[in-house]
Every structure is written in structure tokens, then in C-alpha cells.
PDB file of C-alpha atoms in Angstrom:
ATOM      1  CA  MET A 129      85.271 116.118  85.453  1.00  0.00           C
ATOM      2  CA  GLU A 130      86.043 118.162  82.334  1.00  0.00           C
ATOM      3  CA  ALA A 131      88.297 115.360  81.105  1.00  0.00           C
ATOM      4  CA  LEU A 132      85.268 113.059  80.896  1.00  0.00           C
ATOM      5  CA  GLY A 133      83.770 115.125  78.112  1.00  0.00           C
ATOM      6  CA  LYS A 134      80.132 114.674  77.154  1.00  0.00           C
ATOM      7  CA  GLY A 135      79.901 111.072  75.989  1.00  0.00           C
ATOM      8  CA  ARG A 136      78.557 107.865  77.499  1.00  0.00           C
ATOM      9  CA  LEU A 137      80.809 106.341  80.142  1.00  0.00           C
ATOM     10  CA  GLY A 138      82.002 102.889  81.085  1.00  0.00           C
ATOM     11  CA  LEU A 139      83.891 102.335  84.348  1.00  0.00           C
ATOM     12  CA  LEU A 140      86.554  99.723  85.121  1.00  0.00           C
ATOM     13  CA  SER A 141      86.981  99.640  88.893  1.00  0.00           C
ATOM     14  CA  ASN A 142      86.553  97.520  92.001  1.00  0.00           C
ATOM     15  CA  GLN A 143      85.928  97.832  95.743  1.00  0.00           C
ATOM     16  CA  ALA A 144      89.149  99.802  96.301  1.00  0.00           C
ATOM     17  CA  SER A 145      88.151 102.521  93.838  1.00  0.00           C
ATOM     18  CA  LEU A 146      87.186 105.011  96.517  1.00  0.00           C
ATOM     19  CA  ASP A 147      87.581 108.743  97.011  1.00  0.00           C
ATOM     20  CA  SER A 148      88.812 110.459 100.185  1.00  0.00           C
ATOM     21  CA  ARG A 149      85.318 110.143 101.677  1.00  0.00           C
ATOM     22  CA  CYS A 150      85.204 106.396 100.923  1.00  0.00           C
ATOM     23  CA  ARG A 151      82.633 106.827  98.183  1.00  0.00           C
ATOM     24  CA  THR A 152      82.884 104.373  95.317  1.00  0.00           C
ATOM     25  CA  ALA A 153      83.869 105.572  91.861  1.00  0.00           C
ATOM     26  CA  LYS A 154      80.539 104.461  90.446  1.00  0.00           C
ATOM     27  CA  ALA A 155      78.658 106.457  93.096  1.00  0.00           C
ATOM     28  CA  VAL A 156      80.716 109.605  92.513  1.00  0.00           C
ATOM     29  CA  ILE A 157      80.341 109.486  88.729  1.00  0.00           C
ATOM     30  CA  SER A 158      76.623 108.730  88.970  1.00  0.00           C
ATOM     31  CA  GLU A 159      76.131 111.659  91.321  1.00  0.00           C
ATOM     32  CA  VAL A 160      78.235 114.213  89.455  1.00  0.00           C
ATOM     33  CA  LEU A 161      77.338 113.064  85.924  1.00  0.00           C
ATOM     34  CA  PRO A 162      73.834 111.599  86.259  1.00  0.00           C
ATOM     35  CA  GLY A 163      72.693 109.303  83.484  1.00  0.00           C
ATOM     36  CA  ARG A 164      76.035 109.090  81.701  1.00  0.00           C
ATOM     37  CA  LEU A 165      77.382 105.892  83.278  1.00  0.00           C
ATOM     38  CA  LYS A 166      76.225 103.035  81.041  1.00  0.00           C
ATOM     39  CA  ALA A 167      78.336  99.992  81.973  1.00  0.00           C
ATOM     40  CA  LEU A 168      80.630  98.707  84.711  1.00  0.00           C
ATOM     41  CA  PHE A 169      83.692  96.469  84.328  1.00  0.00           C
ATOM     42  CA  GLY A 170      85.602  94.408  86.862  1.00  0.00           C
ATOM     43  CA  PRO A 171      89.198  93.059  86.827  1.00  0.00           C
ATOM     44  CA  GLN A 172      90.468  89.804  88.300  1.00  0.00           C
ATOM     45  CA  HIS A 173      88.696  88.927  91.573  1.00  0.00           C
ATOM     46  CA  GLY A 174      85.514  90.659  90.381  1.00  0.00           C
ATOM     47  CA  PHE A 175      83.961  94.108  90.465  1.00  0.00           C
ATOM     48  CA  GLY A 176      83.469  93.722  94.205  1.00  0.00           C
ATOM     49  CA  GLY A 177      86.779  91.901  94.825  1.00  0.00           C
ATOM     50  CA  GLU A 178      84.963  88.959  96.355  1.00  0.00           C
ATOM     51  CA  ASP A 179      86.511  86.112  94.328  1.00  0.00           C
ATOM     52  CA  GLN A 180      89.383  84.768  96.418  1.00  0.00           C
ATOM     53  CA  ASP A 181      91.079  82.189  94.216  1.00  0.00           C
ATOM     54  CA  ASN A 182      93.668  83.536  91.790  1.00  0.00           C
ATOM     55  CA  MET A 183      92.688  81.417  88.804  1.00  0.00           C
ATOM     56  CA  ILE A 184      88.893  81.463  89.224  1.00  0.00           C
ATOM     57  CA  GLU A 185      87.143  83.439  86.515  1.00  0.00           C
ATOM     58  CA  THR A 186      84.253  85.760  87.322  1.00  0.00           C
ATOM     59  CA  GLY A 187      80.996  85.847  85.379  1.00  0.00           C
ATOM     60  CA  HIS A 188      79.096  88.881  84.181  1.00  0.00           C
ATOM     61  CA  SER A 189      76.380  90.284  86.433  1.00  0.00           C
ATOM     62  CA  ARG A 190      74.237  93.359  86.998  1.00  0.00           C
ATOM     63  CA  ASP A 191      74.492  96.222  89.460  1.00  0.00           C
ATOM     64  CA  ARG A 192      71.095  96.374  91.103  1.00  0.00           C
ATOM     65  CA  ALA A 193      71.499  99.827  92.603  1.00  0.00           C
ATOM     66  CA  LEU A 194      72.298 101.471  89.264  1.00  0.00           C
ATOM     67  CA  ASN A 195      70.628  98.885  87.020  1.00  0.00           C
ATOM     68  CA  LEU A 196      73.769  98.632  84.902  1.00  0.00           C
ATOM     69  CA  PRO A 197      75.542  95.623  83.383  1.00  0.00           C
ATOM     70  CA  VAL A 198      78.741  94.532  85.126  1.00  0.00           C
ATOM     71  CA  PHE A 199      81.119  92.945  82.632  1.00  0.00           C
ATOM     72  CA  SER A 200      83.959  90.793  83.902  1.00  0.00           C
ATOM     73  CA  LEU A 201      87.305  91.230  82.181  1.00  0.00           C
ATOM     74  CA  TYR A 202      88.534  88.105  83.923  1.00  0.00           C
ATOM     75  CA  SER A 203      86.098  85.677  82.341  1.00  0.00           C
ATOM     76  CA  GLN A 204      85.971  84.061  78.918  1.00  0.00           C
ATOM     77  CA  VAL A 205      87.189  87.452  77.697  1.00  0.00           C
ATOM     78  CA  ARG A 206      90.153  89.528  78.882  1.00  0.00           C
ATOM     79  CA  GLU A 207      89.283  92.699  76.997  1.00  0.00           C
ATOM     80  CA  PRO A 208      86.015  94.528  76.325  1.00  0.00           C
ATOM     81  CA  SER A 209      84.132  93.127  73.352  1.00  0.00           C
ATOM     82  CA  PRO A 210      82.644  95.259  70.565  1.00  0.00           C
ATOM     83  CA  GLU A 211      79.203  94.707  72.074  1.00  0.00           C
ATOM     84  CA  MET A 212      80.388  96.017  75.460  1.00  0.00           C
ATOM     85  CA  LEU A 213      82.131  99.003  73.902  1.00  0.00           C
ATOM     86  CA  ASP A 214      79.058  99.854  71.888  1.00  0.00           C
ATOM     87  CA  LEU A 215      77.421 101.005  75.137  1.00  0.00           C
ATOM     88  CA  MET A 216      79.945 103.799  75.727  1.00  0.00           C
ATOM     89  CA  ASP A 217      82.149 106.462  74.210  1.00  0.00           C
ATOM     90  CA  ILE A 218      84.699 106.717  77.022  1.00  0.00           C
ATOM     91  CA  LEU A 219      86.131 104.017  79.283  1.00  0.00           C
ATOM     92  CA  VAL A 220      87.239 105.299  82.693  1.00  0.00           C
ATOM     93  CA  VAL A 221      89.809 103.144  84.522  1.00  0.00           C
ATOM     94  CA  ASP A 222      90.114 103.573  88.288  1.00  0.00           C
ATOM     95  CA  LEU A 223      92.165 100.736  89.786  1.00  0.00           C
ATOM     96  CA  GLN A 224      94.695 100.546  92.610  1.00  0.00           C
ATOM     97  CA  ASP A 225      97.811  98.757  91.410  1.00  0.00           C
ATOM     98  CA  VAL A 226     100.424  97.381  93.846  1.00  0.00           C
ATOM     99  CA  GLY A 227     103.675  98.078  92.012  1.00  0.00           C
ATOM    100  CA  THR A 228     104.675  94.542  91.006  1.00  0.00           C
ATOM    101  CA  ARG A 229     104.794  92.963  87.562  1.00  0.00           C
ATOM    102  CA  VAL A 230     102.664  89.924  88.406  1.00  0.00           C
ATOM    103  CA  TYR A 231      99.636  91.939  89.527  1.00  0.00           C
ATOM    104  CA  THR A 232      97.162  91.512  86.681  1.00  0.00           C
ATOM    105  CA  PHE A 233      95.493  94.927  86.629  1.00  0.00           C
ATOM    106  CA  ALA A 234      98.152  96.120  84.168  1.00  0.00           C
ATOM    107  CA  SER A 235      97.225  93.290  81.800  1.00  0.00           C
ATOM    108  CA  THR A 236      93.561  94.190  82.108  1.00  0.00           C
ATOM    109  CA  LEU A 237      94.456  97.791  81.290  1.00  0.00           C
ATOM    110  CA  LEU A 238      96.405  96.611  78.242  1.00  0.00           C
ATOM    111  CA  GLY A 239      93.356  94.624  77.146  1.00  0.00           C
ATOM    112  CA  CYS A 240      91.266  97.789  77.390  1.00  0.00           C
ATOM    113  CA  HIS A 241      93.790  99.590  75.179  1.00  0.00           C
ATOM    114  CA  GLU A 242      93.707  96.821  72.596  1.00  0.00           C
ATOM    115  CA  GLY A 243      89.939  96.384  72.682  1.00  0.00           C
ATOM    116  CA  SER A 244      89.069 100.061  72.433  1.00  0.00           C
ATOM    117  CA  ARG A 245      91.577 101.028  69.735  1.00  0.00           C
ATOM    118  CA  PRO A 246      89.714  99.690  66.648  1.00  0.00           C
ATOM    119  CA  PHE A 247      86.584 101.563  67.690  1.00  0.00           C
ATOM    120  CA  ARG A 248      88.370 104.795  68.679  1.00  0.00           C
ATOM    121  CA  LYS A 249      86.956 104.720  72.189  1.00  0.00           C
ATOM    122  CA  LYS A 250      88.738 107.043  74.575  1.00  0.00           C
ATOM    123  CA  VAL A 251      90.426 105.527  77.654  1.00  0.00           C
ATOM    124  CA  ILE A 252      90.851 107.740  80.714  1.00  0.00           C
ATOM    125  CA  VAL A 253      93.009 106.453  83.575  1.00  0.00           C
ATOM    126  CA  LEU A 254      92.498 108.011  86.994  1.00  0.00           C
ATOM    127  CA  ASP A 255      95.996 107.657  88.381  1.00  0.00           C
ATOM    128  CA  ARG A 256      96.704 106.391  91.910  1.00  0.00           C
ATOM    129  CA  PRO A 257      99.919 106.047  93.963  1.00  0.00           C
ATOM    130  CA  ASN A 258     102.258 103.107  93.627  1.00  0.00           C
ATOM    131  CA  PRO A 259     102.350 101.721  97.208  1.00  0.00           C
ATOM    132  CA  LEU A 260     106.008 100.742  96.714  1.00  0.00           C
ATOM    133  CA  GLY A 261     106.937 104.235  95.603  1.00  0.00           C
ATOM    134  CA  GLY A 262     108.314 105.315  92.267  1.00  0.00           C
ATOM    135  CA  ASP A 263     112.015 105.906  92.836  1.00  0.00           C
ATOM    136  CA  ARG A 264     113.265 102.335  93.107  1.00  0.00           C
ATOM    137  CA  VAL A 265     113.278  99.509  90.555  1.00  0.00           C
ATOM    138  CA  GLU A 266     114.202  95.947  91.547  1.00  0.00           C
ATOM    139  CA  GLY A 267     114.226  92.434  90.187  1.00  0.00           C
ATOM    140  CA  ASN A 268     114.576  90.427  87.032  1.00  0.00           C
ATOM    141  CA  LEU A 269     113.301  91.470  83.611  1.00  0.00           C
ATOM    142  CA  LEU A 270     110.752  89.228  81.950  1.00  0.00           C
ATOM    143  CA  ALA A 271     111.904  87.438  78.790  1.00  0.00           C
ATOM    144  CA  LEU A 272     109.822  87.965  75.660  1.00  0.00           C
ATOM    145  CA  GLU A 273     108.906  84.286  75.385  1.00  0.00           C
ATOM    146  CA  LEU A 274     107.442  84.389  78.896  1.00  0.00           C
ATOM    147  CA  TYR A 275     104.974  87.231  78.316  1.00  0.00           C
ATOM    148  CA  SER A 276     101.565  86.307  79.728  1.00  0.00           C
ATOM    149  CA  PHE A 277      98.603  87.713  81.640  1.00  0.00           C
ATOM    150  CA  VAL A 278     100.790  87.834  84.769  1.00  0.00           C
ATOM    151  CA  GLY A 279     103.597  89.530  82.873  1.00  0.00           C
ATOM    152  CA  PRO A 280     102.576  91.335  79.678  1.00  0.00           C
ATOM    153  CA  TYR A 281     105.820  93.246  79.163  1.00  0.00           C
ATOM    154  CA  ARG A 282     109.527  93.359  80.025  1.00  0.00           C
ATOM    155  CA  LEU A 283     109.079  95.077  83.378  1.00  0.00           C
ATOM    156  CA  PRO A 284     111.150  94.322  86.487  1.00  0.00           C
ATOM    157  CA  MET A 285     109.361  92.714  89.403  1.00  0.00           C
ATOM    158  CA  ARG A 286     109.241  96.035  91.258  1.00  0.00           C
ATOM    159  CA  HIS A 287     108.630  98.423  88.387  1.00  0.00           C
ATOM    160  CA  GLY A 288     108.284 101.802  90.131  1.00  0.00           C
ATOM    161  CA  LEU A 289     105.403 102.952  87.897  1.00  0.00           C
ATOM    162  CA  THR A 290     101.874 104.094  88.554  1.00  0.00           C
ATOM    163  CA  LEU A 291      99.061 102.544  86.539  1.00  0.00           C
ATOM    164  CA  GLY A 292      98.768 105.764  84.553  1.00  0.00           C
ATOM    165  CA  GLU A 293     102.444 105.564  83.660  1.00  0.00           C
ATOM    166  CA  ILE A 294     102.025 101.915  82.675  1.00  0.00           C
ATOM    167  CA  ALA A 295      99.143 102.949  80.424  1.00  0.00           C
ATOM    168  CA  CYS A 296     101.380 105.465  78.648  1.00  0.00           C
ATOM    169  CA  LEU A 297     104.218 102.925  78.417  1.00  0.00           C
ATOM    170  CA  PHE A 298     102.011 100.247  76.853  1.00  0.00           C
ATOM    171  CA  ASN A 299     100.501 102.727  74.422  1.00  0.00           C
ATOM    172  CA  HIS A 300     104.023 103.576  73.251  1.00  0.00           C
ATOM    173  CA  VAL A 301     105.910 100.265  73.232  1.00  0.00           C
ATOM    174  CA  PHE A 302     103.062  98.319  71.618  1.00  0.00           C
ATOM    175  CA  ALA A 303     102.351 101.178  69.163  1.00  0.00           C
ATOM    176  CA  LEU A 304      98.674 101.021  70.051  1.00  0.00           C
ATOM    177  CA  ASP A 305      97.762 104.602  69.170  1.00  0.00           C
ATOM    178  CA  CYS A 306      95.002 104.402  71.771  1.00  0.00           C
ATOM    179  CA  ASP A 307      93.072 107.598  72.519  1.00  0.00           C
ATOM    180  CA  LEU A 308      94.483 107.779  76.036  1.00  0.00           C
ATOM    181  CA  TYR A 309      94.312 110.415  78.733  1.00  0.00           C
ATOM    182  CA  VAL A 310      95.807 110.034  82.228  1.00  0.00           C
ATOM    183  CA  LEU A 311      94.356 112.206  84.973  1.00  0.00           C
ATOM    184  CA  PRO A 312      97.413 112.896  87.148  1.00  0.00           C
ATOM    185  CA  MET A 313      97.563 112.904  90.931  1.00  0.00           C
ATOM    186  CA  LYS A 314      98.207 115.943  93.069  1.00  0.00           C
ATOM    187  CA  GLY A 315     100.745 115.852  95.901  1.00  0.00           C
ATOM    188  CA  TRP A 316     102.283 112.448  95.205  1.00  0.00           C
ATOM    189  CA  ARG A 317     106.080 112.256  95.116  1.00  0.00           C
ATOM    190  CA  ARG A 318     108.027 109.310  93.761  1.00  0.00           C
ATOM    191  CA  ALA A 319     109.869 108.671  97.026  1.00  0.00           C
ATOM    192  CA  MET A 320     106.590 108.104  98.910  1.00  0.00           C
ATOM    193  CA  LEU A 321     105.728 104.662 100.205  1.00  0.00           C
ATOM    194  CA  TRP A 322     102.066 104.118 100.938  1.00  0.00           C
ATOM    195  CA  PRO A 323     102.054 105.226 104.617  1.00  0.00           C
ATOM    196  CA  GLU A 324     103.537 108.560 103.560  1.00  0.00           C
ATOM    197  CA  THR A 325     100.583 109.311 101.276  1.00  0.00           C
ATOM    198  CA  GLY A 326      98.224 109.665 104.238  1.00  0.00           C
ATOM    199  CA  LEU A 327      95.616 107.655 102.341  1.00  0.00           C
ATOM    200  CA  ARG A 328      93.577 104.806 103.759  1.00  0.00           C
ATOM    201  CA  TRP A 329      94.510 101.405 102.336  1.00  0.00           C
ATOM    202  CA  MET A 330      91.581  99.525 100.845  1.00  0.00           C
ATOM    203  CA  MET A 331      92.270  95.963  99.726  1.00  0.00           C
ATOM    204  CA  PRO A 332      92.444  95.961  95.902  1.00  0.00           C
ATOM    205  CA  SER A 333      92.186  92.162  95.950  1.00  0.00           C
ATOM    206  CA  PRO A 334      91.473  89.541  98.631  1.00  0.00           C
ATOM    207  CA  ASN A 335      95.164  88.697  99.119  1.00  0.00           C
ATOM    208  CA  MET A 336      96.291  92.296  99.586  1.00  0.00           C
ATOM    209  CA  PRO A 337      95.189  93.140 103.142  1.00  0.00           C
ATOM    210  CA  LEU A 338      98.111  95.522 103.720  1.00  0.00           C
ATOM    211  CA  PRO A 339     100.262  97.735 101.492  1.00  0.00           C
ATOM    212  CA  GLU A 340     103.256  95.866 102.934  1.00  0.00           C
ATOM    213  CA  THR A 341     101.996  92.722 101.185  1.00  0.00           C
ATOM    214  CA  ALA A 342     103.334  94.172  97.941  1.00  0.00           C
ATOM    215  CA  MET A 343     106.812  94.042  99.495  1.00  0.00           C
ATOM    216  CA  VAL A 344     106.398  90.290  99.885  1.00  0.00           C
ATOM    217  CA  ILE A 345     105.584  89.802  96.233  1.00  0.00           C
ATOM    218  CA  ARG A 346     108.479  91.889  94.919  1.00  0.00           C
ATOM    219  CA  ALA A 347     110.887  90.040  97.241  1.00  0.00           C
ATOM    220  CA  ARG A 348     110.058  86.573  95.895  1.00  0.00           C
ATOM    221  CA  PHE A 349     111.410  86.035  92.407  1.00  0.00           C
ATOM    222  CA  SER A 350     110.928  82.286  91.937  1.00  0.00           C
ATOM    223  CA  GLY A 351     107.487  81.145  90.786  1.00  0.00           C
ATOM    224  CA  LYS A 352     106.969  78.621  93.596  1.00  0.00           C
ATOM    225  CA  GLU A 353     107.904  81.031  96.372  1.00  0.00           C
ATOM    226  CA  LEU A 354     105.971  83.845  94.745  1.00  0.00           C
ATOM    227  CA  MET A 355     102.683  81.994  94.469  1.00  0.00           C
ATOM    228  CA  SER A 356     103.006  80.656  98.006  1.00  0.00           C
ATOM    229  CA  GLN A 357     103.540  84.126  99.437  1.00  0.00           C
ATOM    230  CA  LYS A 358     100.894  85.703  97.236  1.00  0.00           C
ATOM    231  CA  GLU A 359      98.264  83.194  98.317  1.00  0.00           C
ATOM    232  CA  GLU A 360      99.066  83.800 101.968  1.00  0.00           C
ATOM    233  CA  GLY A 361      98.613  87.524 101.410  1.00  0.00           C
ATOM    234  CA  LEU A 362     100.624  88.505 104.498  1.00  0.00           C
ATOM    235  CA  PRO A 363     103.947  90.267 104.926  1.00  0.00           C
ATOM    236  CA  PRO A 364     106.773  88.172 106.376  1.00  0.00           C
ATOM    237  CA  LEU A 365     107.158  88.105 110.152  1.00  0.00           C
TER     238      LEU A 365
END
């Protein structure tokens, strides 16, 4: 917790942001650092991961248990606004990525970089394993003219990076000069697939019931096949 300093905190997370005892990130931070958590943020599918449809935006809300605002970064905005950032000094990001370019949590992270930079807000990424491992890269590279929210950079479909590594990559290639700190993992090795981590899989989005689902996405390179498989959310038989 030393990395979190002494400032006011915001937290970007969702229902899969759990510790080894299945406690949510917001609960852990509130317990260990009482009174410092000032705002919550959710990615695509919502803070609770309850929004099923891929293109449905999520509105802002309020966490009743903590009496904190919950800002959606998949709404009319894709990055935290100055008014949101004014509530905090440090933005903590705790999201489980799935290792494929089209998963939008990387774009949300990039938006946090871009939104926080003008106000010199610190961004701390709590790194988590890539369920597809980190020693293999596969697939096509995205052309510059096709950059979008489902592909913000020239990454291959299976990119082999953790979200913390993506954060460092974006900070460098886009010359963002964001005040970034990545809290590294202990015990993870790049050759590990998810079952080898010994961790429990918690769905990071409604269409990701199994870590093997990520294998489906990386295996489908055409847009039509990709969206069909992603919506089904199941590994091939």
C-alpha cells in the first residue's frame, strides 16, 4: 500500500477485481485505507459487469455501500473528465485483461492516461496475469487508419502483454508523459496460461465465462467471425 501514497484515491475496476480471498478491490482499499477512496470508475459492461450487450453504454451511478459516485468510462465519455479527476489525486486501475487486442480495457486505460496527464494525476496499475500467457504473439497487426476503441494501437491480435505492460507501452509510444506506476505481480512467469497460475477465474465481462474464451477471440481474425464468437462467449467444441 506504500505505492498509494497519501492522496485521495479513485478506483477503476469491476466485478473481477478481487483478491485471493474474493474481496473486491473497493472493499480492500476502503478497509486498509479508510476514508481515502473518493470515486469509483467502471469500464465497458459497467462497474458490476452487468451490461451484456457490447455496444450498450452504461450510465453513471452511486455505490450505496460506500456512498461514492460510480463514473462510467463507457458512456458519453471514454476518459475521466476534469470534474471527475478533481475528486482524487491518484487513480488506481485494477482490471483483468484477456490478452487480445479487441478487448476494450486497454483503450479505457489509455483514456485514463490521456485524461489524467494535463492535471498531473498519478495512475497506478495493479498488474494481473495475461490468461493467454506472455511468451507467444500471434495474428495480424492493426493498420494506423483502423485505430479505434477496439484497437487503439498496432498490437497483434494475441499481444502477449499484461495490462501493466500495455500501460507502459502506451505511455511511451504516445509520448504521454503520464505519472505512471505499475505494481508488479509476484510469481507469474510468461509461459503460464491461466490454469497454471492457480488463480480462480472471475468473469471480467459477461461474454468471458472461461479463460479459454480468450483463445476463441485470438483465433478469429475476420470481423464477422470475431464478433460472432465473441458474442457467444464460449470456446469452440
